[in-house]
mmCIF file of C-alpha atoms in Angstrom:
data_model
loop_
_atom_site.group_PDB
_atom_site.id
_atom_site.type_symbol
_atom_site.label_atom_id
_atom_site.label_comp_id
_atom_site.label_asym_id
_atom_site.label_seq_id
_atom_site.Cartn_x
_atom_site.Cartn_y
_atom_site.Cartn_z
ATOM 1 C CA UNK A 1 -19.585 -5.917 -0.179
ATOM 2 C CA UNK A 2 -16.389 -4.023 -1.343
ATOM 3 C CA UNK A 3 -16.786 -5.374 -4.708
ATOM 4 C CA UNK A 4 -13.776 -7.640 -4.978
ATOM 5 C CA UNK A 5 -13.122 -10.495 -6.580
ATOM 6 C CA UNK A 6 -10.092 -12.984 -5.690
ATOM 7 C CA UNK A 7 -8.991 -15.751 -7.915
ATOM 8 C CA UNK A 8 -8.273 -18.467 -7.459
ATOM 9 C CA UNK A 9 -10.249 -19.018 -3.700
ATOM 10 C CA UNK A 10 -7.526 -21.985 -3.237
ATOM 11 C CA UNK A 11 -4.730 -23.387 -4.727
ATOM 12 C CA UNK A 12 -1.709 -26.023 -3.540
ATOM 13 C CA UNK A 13 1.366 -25.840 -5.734
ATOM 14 C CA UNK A 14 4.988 -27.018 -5.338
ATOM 15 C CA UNK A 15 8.021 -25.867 -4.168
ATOM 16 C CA UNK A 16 9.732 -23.777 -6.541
ATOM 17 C CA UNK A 17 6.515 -23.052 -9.074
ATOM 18 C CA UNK A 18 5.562 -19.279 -10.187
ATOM 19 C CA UNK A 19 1.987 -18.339 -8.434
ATOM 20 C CA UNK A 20 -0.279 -15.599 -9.264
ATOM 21 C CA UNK A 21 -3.404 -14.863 -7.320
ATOM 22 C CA UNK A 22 -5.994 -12.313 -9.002
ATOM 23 C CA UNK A 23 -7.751 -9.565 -7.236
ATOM 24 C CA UNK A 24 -10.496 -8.105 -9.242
ATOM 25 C CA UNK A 25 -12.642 -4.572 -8.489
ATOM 26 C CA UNK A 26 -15.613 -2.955 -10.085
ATOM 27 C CA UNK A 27 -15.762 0.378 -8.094
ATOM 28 C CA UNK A 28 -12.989 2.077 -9.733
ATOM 29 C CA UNK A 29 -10.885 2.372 -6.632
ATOM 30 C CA UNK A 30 -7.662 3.801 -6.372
ATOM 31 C CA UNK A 31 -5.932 2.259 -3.580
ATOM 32 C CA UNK A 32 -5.691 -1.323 -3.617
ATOM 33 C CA UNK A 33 -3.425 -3.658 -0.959
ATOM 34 C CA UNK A 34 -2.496 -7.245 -0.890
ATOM 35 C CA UNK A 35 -2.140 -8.743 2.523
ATOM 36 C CA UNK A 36 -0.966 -12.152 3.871
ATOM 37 C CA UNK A 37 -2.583 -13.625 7.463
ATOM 38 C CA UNK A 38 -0.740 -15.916 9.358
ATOM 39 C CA UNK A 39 -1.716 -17.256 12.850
ATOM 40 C CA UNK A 40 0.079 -15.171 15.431
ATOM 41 C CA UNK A 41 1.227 -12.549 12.840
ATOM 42 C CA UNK A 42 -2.267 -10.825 11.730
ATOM 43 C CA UNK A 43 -2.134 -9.210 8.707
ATOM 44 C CA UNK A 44 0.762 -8.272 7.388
ATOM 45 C CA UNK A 45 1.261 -5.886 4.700
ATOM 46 C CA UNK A 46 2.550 -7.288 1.118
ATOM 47 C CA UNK A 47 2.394 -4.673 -1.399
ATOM 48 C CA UNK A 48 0.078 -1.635 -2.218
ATOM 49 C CA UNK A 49 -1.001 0.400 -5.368
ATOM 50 C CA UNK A 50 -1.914 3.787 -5.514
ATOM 51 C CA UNK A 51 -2.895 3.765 -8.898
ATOM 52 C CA UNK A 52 -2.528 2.303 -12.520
ATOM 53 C CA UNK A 53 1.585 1.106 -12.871
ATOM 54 C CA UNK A 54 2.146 2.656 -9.136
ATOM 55 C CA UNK A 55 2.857 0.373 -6.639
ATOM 56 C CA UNK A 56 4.980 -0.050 -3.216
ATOM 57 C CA UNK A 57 6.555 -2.431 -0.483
ATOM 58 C CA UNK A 58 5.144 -3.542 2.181
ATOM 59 C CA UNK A 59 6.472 -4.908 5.371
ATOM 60 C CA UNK A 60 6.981 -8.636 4.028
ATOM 61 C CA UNK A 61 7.196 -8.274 0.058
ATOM 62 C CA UNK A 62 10.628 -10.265 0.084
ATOM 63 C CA UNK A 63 9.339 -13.577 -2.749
ATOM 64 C CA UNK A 64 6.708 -10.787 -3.810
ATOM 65 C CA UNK A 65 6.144 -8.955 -6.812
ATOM 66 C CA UNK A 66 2.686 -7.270 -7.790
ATOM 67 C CA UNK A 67 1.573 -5.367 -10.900
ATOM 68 C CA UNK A 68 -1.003 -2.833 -11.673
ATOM 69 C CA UNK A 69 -2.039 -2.181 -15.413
ATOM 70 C CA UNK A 70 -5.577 -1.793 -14.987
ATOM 71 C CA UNK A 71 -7.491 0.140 -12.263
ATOM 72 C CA UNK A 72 -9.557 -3.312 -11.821
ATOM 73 C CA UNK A 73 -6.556 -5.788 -11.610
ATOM 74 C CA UNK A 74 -4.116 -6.129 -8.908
ATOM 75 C CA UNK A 75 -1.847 -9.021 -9.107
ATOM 76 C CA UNK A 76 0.165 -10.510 -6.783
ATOM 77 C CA UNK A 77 3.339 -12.933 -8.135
ATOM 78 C CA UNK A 78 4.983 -15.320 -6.239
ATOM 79 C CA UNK A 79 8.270 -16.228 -8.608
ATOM 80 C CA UNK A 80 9.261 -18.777 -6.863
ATOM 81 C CA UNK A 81 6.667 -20.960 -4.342
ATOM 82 C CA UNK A 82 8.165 -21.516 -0.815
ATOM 83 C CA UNK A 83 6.688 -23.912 1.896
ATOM 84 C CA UNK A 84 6.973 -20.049 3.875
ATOM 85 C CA UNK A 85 4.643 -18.409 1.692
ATOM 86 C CA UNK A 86 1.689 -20.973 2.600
ATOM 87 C CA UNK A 87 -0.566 -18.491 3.873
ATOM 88 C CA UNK A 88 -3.927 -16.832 3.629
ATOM 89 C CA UNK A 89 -3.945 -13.785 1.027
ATOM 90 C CA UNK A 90 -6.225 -10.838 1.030
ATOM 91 C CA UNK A 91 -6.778 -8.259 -1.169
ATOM 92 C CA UNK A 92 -8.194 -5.084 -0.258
ATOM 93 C CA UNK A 93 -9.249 -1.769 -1.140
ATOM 94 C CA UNK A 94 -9.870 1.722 0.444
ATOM 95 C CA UNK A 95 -12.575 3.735 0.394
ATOM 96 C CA UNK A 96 -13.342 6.795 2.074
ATOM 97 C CA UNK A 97 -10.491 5.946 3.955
ATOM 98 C CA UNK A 98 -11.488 2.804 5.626
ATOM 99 C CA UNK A 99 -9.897 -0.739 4.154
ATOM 100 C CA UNK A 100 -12.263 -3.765 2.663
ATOM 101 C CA UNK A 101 -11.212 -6.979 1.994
ATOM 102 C CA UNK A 102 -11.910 -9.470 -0.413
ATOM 103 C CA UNK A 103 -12.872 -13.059 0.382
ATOM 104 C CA UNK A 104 -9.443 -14.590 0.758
ATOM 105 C CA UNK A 105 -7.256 -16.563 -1.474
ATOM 106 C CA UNK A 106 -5.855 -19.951 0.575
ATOM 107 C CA UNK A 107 -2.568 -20.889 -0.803
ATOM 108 C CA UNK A 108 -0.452 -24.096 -0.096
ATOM 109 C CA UNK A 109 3.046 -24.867 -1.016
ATOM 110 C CA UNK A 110 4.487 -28.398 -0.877
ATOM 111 C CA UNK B 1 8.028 2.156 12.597
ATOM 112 C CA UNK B 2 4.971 2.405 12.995
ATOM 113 C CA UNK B 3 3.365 -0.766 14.895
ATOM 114 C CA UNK B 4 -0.289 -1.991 16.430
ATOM 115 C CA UNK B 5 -0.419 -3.955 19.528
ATOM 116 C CA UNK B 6 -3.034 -6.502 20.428
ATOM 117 C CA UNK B 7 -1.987 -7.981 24.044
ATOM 118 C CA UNK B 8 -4.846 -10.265 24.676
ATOM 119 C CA UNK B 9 -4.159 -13.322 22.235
ATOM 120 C CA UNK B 10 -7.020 -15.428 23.594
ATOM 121 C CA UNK B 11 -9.855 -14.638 25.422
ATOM 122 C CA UNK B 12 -12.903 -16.903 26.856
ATOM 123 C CA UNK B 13 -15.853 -15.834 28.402
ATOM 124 C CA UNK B 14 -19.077 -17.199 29.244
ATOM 125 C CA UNK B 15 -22.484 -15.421 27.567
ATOM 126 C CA UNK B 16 -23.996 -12.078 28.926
ATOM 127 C CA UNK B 17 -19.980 -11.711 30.483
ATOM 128 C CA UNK B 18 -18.420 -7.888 29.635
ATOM 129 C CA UNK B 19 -15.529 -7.471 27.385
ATOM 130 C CA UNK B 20 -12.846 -5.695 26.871
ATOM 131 C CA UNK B 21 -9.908 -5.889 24.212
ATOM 132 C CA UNK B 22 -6.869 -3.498 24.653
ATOM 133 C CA UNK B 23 -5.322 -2.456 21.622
ATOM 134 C CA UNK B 24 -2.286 -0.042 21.766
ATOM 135 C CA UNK B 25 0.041 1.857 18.642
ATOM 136 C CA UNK B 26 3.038 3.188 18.760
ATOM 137 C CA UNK B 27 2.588 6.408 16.344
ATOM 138 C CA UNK B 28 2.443 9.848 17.548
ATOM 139 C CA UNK B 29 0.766 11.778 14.968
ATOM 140 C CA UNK B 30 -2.507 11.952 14.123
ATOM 141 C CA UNK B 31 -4.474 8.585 13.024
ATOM 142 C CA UNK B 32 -7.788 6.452 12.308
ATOM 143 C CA UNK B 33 -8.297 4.139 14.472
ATOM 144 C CA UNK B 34 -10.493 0.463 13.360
ATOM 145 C CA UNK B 35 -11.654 -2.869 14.699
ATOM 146 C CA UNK B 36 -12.388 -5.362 12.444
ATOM 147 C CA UNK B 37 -13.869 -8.621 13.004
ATOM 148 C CA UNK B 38 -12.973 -12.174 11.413
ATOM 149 C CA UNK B 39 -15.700 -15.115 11.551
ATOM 150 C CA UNK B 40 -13.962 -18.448 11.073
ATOM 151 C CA UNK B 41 -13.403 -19.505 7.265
ATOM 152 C CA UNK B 42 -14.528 -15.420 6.488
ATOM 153 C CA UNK B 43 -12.744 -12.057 5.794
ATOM 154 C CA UNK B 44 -12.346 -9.268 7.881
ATOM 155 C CA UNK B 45 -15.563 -7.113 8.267
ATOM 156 C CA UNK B 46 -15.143 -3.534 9.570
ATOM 157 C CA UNK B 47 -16.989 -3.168 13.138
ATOM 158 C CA UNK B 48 -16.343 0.288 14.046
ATOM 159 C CA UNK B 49 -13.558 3.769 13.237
ATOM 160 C CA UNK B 50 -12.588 6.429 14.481
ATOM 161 C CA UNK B 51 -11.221 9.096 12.506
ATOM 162 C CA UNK B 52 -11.881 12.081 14.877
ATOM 163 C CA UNK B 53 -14.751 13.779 17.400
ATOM 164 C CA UNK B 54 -16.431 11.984 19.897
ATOM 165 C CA UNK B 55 -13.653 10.000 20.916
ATOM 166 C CA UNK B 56 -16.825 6.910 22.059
ATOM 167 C CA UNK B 57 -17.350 5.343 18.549
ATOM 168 C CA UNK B 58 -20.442 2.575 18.593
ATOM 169 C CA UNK B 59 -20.333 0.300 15.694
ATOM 170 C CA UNK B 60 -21.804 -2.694 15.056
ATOM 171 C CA UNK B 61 -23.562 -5.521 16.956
ATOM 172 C CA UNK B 62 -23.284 -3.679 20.105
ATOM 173 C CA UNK B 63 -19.125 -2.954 20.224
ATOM 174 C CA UNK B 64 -17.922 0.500 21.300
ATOM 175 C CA UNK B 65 -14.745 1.778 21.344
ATOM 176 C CA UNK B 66 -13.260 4.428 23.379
ATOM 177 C CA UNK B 67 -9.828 6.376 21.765
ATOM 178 C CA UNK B 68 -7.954 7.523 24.672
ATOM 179 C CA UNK B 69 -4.813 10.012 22.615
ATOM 180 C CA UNK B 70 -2.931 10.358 25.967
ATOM 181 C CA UNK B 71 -2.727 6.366 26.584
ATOM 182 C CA UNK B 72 -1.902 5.939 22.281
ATOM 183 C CA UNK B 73 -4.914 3.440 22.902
ATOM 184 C CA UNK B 74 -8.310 2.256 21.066
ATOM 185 C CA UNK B 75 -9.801 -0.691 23.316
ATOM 186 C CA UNK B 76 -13.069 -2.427 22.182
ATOM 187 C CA UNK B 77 -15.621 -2.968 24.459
ATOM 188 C CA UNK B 78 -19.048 -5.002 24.799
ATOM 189 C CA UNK B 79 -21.264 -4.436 27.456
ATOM 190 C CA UNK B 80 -22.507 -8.682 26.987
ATOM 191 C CA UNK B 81 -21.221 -11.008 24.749
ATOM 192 C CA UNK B 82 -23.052 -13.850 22.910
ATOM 193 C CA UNK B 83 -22.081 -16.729 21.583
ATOM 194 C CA UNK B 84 -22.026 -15.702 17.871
ATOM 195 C CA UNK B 85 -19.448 -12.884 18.857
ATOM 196 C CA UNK B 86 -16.595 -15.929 18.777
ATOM 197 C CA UNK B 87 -14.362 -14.849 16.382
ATOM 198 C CA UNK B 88 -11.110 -13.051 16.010
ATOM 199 C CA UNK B 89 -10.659 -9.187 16.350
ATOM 200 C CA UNK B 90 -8.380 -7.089 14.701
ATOM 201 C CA UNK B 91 -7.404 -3.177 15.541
ATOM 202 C CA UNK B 92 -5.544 -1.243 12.784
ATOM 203 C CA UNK B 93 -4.248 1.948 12.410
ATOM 204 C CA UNK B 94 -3.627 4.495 9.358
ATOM 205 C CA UNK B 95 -1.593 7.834 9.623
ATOM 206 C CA UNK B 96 -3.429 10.424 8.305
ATOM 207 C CA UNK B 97 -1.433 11.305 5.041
ATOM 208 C CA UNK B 98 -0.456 7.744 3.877
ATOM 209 C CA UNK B 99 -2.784 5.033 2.587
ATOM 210 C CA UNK B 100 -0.959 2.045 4.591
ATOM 211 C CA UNK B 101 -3.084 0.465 6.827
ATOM 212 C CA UNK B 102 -1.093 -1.632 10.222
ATOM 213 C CA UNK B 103 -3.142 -3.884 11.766
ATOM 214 C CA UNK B 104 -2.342 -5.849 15.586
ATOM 215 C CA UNK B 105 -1.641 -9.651 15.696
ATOM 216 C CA UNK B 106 -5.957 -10.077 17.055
ATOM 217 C CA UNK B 107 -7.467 -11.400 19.802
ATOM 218 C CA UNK B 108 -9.072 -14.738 19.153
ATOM 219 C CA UNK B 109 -12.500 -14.844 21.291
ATOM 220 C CA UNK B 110 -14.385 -17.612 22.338
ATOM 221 C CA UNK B 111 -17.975 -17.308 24.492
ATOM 222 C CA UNK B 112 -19.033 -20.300 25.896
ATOM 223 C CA UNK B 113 -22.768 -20.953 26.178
#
């Protein structure tokens, strides 16, 4: 157990509707990830933070914007909800140089 | 840029069969090397690394690994499956002086009873 906390565990929204899913740490990590899985994709790389108010891109952060302004928080917006962003989303930290993930946060858009 | 390649998308095999799962990556420096493992409806669970050594990592539940530099490959291995090892596997990579993780598209496993 990583110690991480995502909220909320599911949500369906609508097209066009501002979405932000909570990831939530207790070990004081530094490095901190948000992921998206999609079937034939994997896991693809959203956005990362390297520490309080530093963050950067990942390989499919187009729609994405995250922000950092606690070591314990990590949140990941969506500004505007597209039917393409329906997805799984996983946080994750690092620790001694080996990636955890959180639980998962299932997301719809209709 | 750098990129992880899984090239078995499905596999099936009955109980007590061997397996195998190639995993390839495309970065020439130096790197750690991980499988992961997926239950359905759960998160990824680390099964083994490698960060350097031996290059025969054992991990969990019985998988091995074997990091071949020359061949830019980390293939998982399991001597005989169960049933309970359905699930989907994941390799990943991370250059040594960055924080980014890349992880493969998985292989999706299913052992038949």
């Amino acid at each position: 157990d990583a110690g991480i906390t995502q909220s909320p565990r599911h949500k369906v929204t609508e097209t066009g509707t501002p979405v932000t899913l909570r990831c939530h740490q207790t070990e004081n990590h530094r490095y901190m990830y948000w992921y998206r899985q999609d079937p034939g994709h994997g896991l693809r790389l959203i956005h990362y933070s390297y520490g309080v108010k530093d963050t950067d891109k990942g390989e499919v952060s187009d729609g994405y914007s995250v922000s950092r302004s606690k070591t314990e928080d990590f949140l990941l917006t969506l500004e505007s909800a597209t039917s393409s962003q329906t997805s799984v989303y996983f946080c994750a930290i690092s620790e001694l140089d080996t990636i955890y993930f959180g639980e998962g946060s299932w997301l719809t858009v209709v | 840029a750098q990129s992880v390649s899984q090239h078995n998308h499905h596999v099936i095999l009955s109980e007590a069969a061997s397996l195998e799962l190639g995993c390839n990556y495309s970065y020439g420096g130096t790197v750690n090397l991980f499988w992961y493992v997926q239950y359905p409806g759960q998160h990824l669970q680390l099964l083994l690394k490698y960060f350097s050594g031996d290059p025969l990592v054992k991990g969990i539940k019985g998988f091995e690994a074997e990091f071949i530099k020359s061949k830019f490959s980390f293939n998982l291995r399991k001597p005989s499956v169960q049933w309970s090892d359905t699930a989907e596997y994941f390799c990943a990579v991370r250059e040594k002086g960055t924080y980014k993780y890349i992880f493969g598209t998985g292989t999706r496993l299913k052992v038949l009873a």
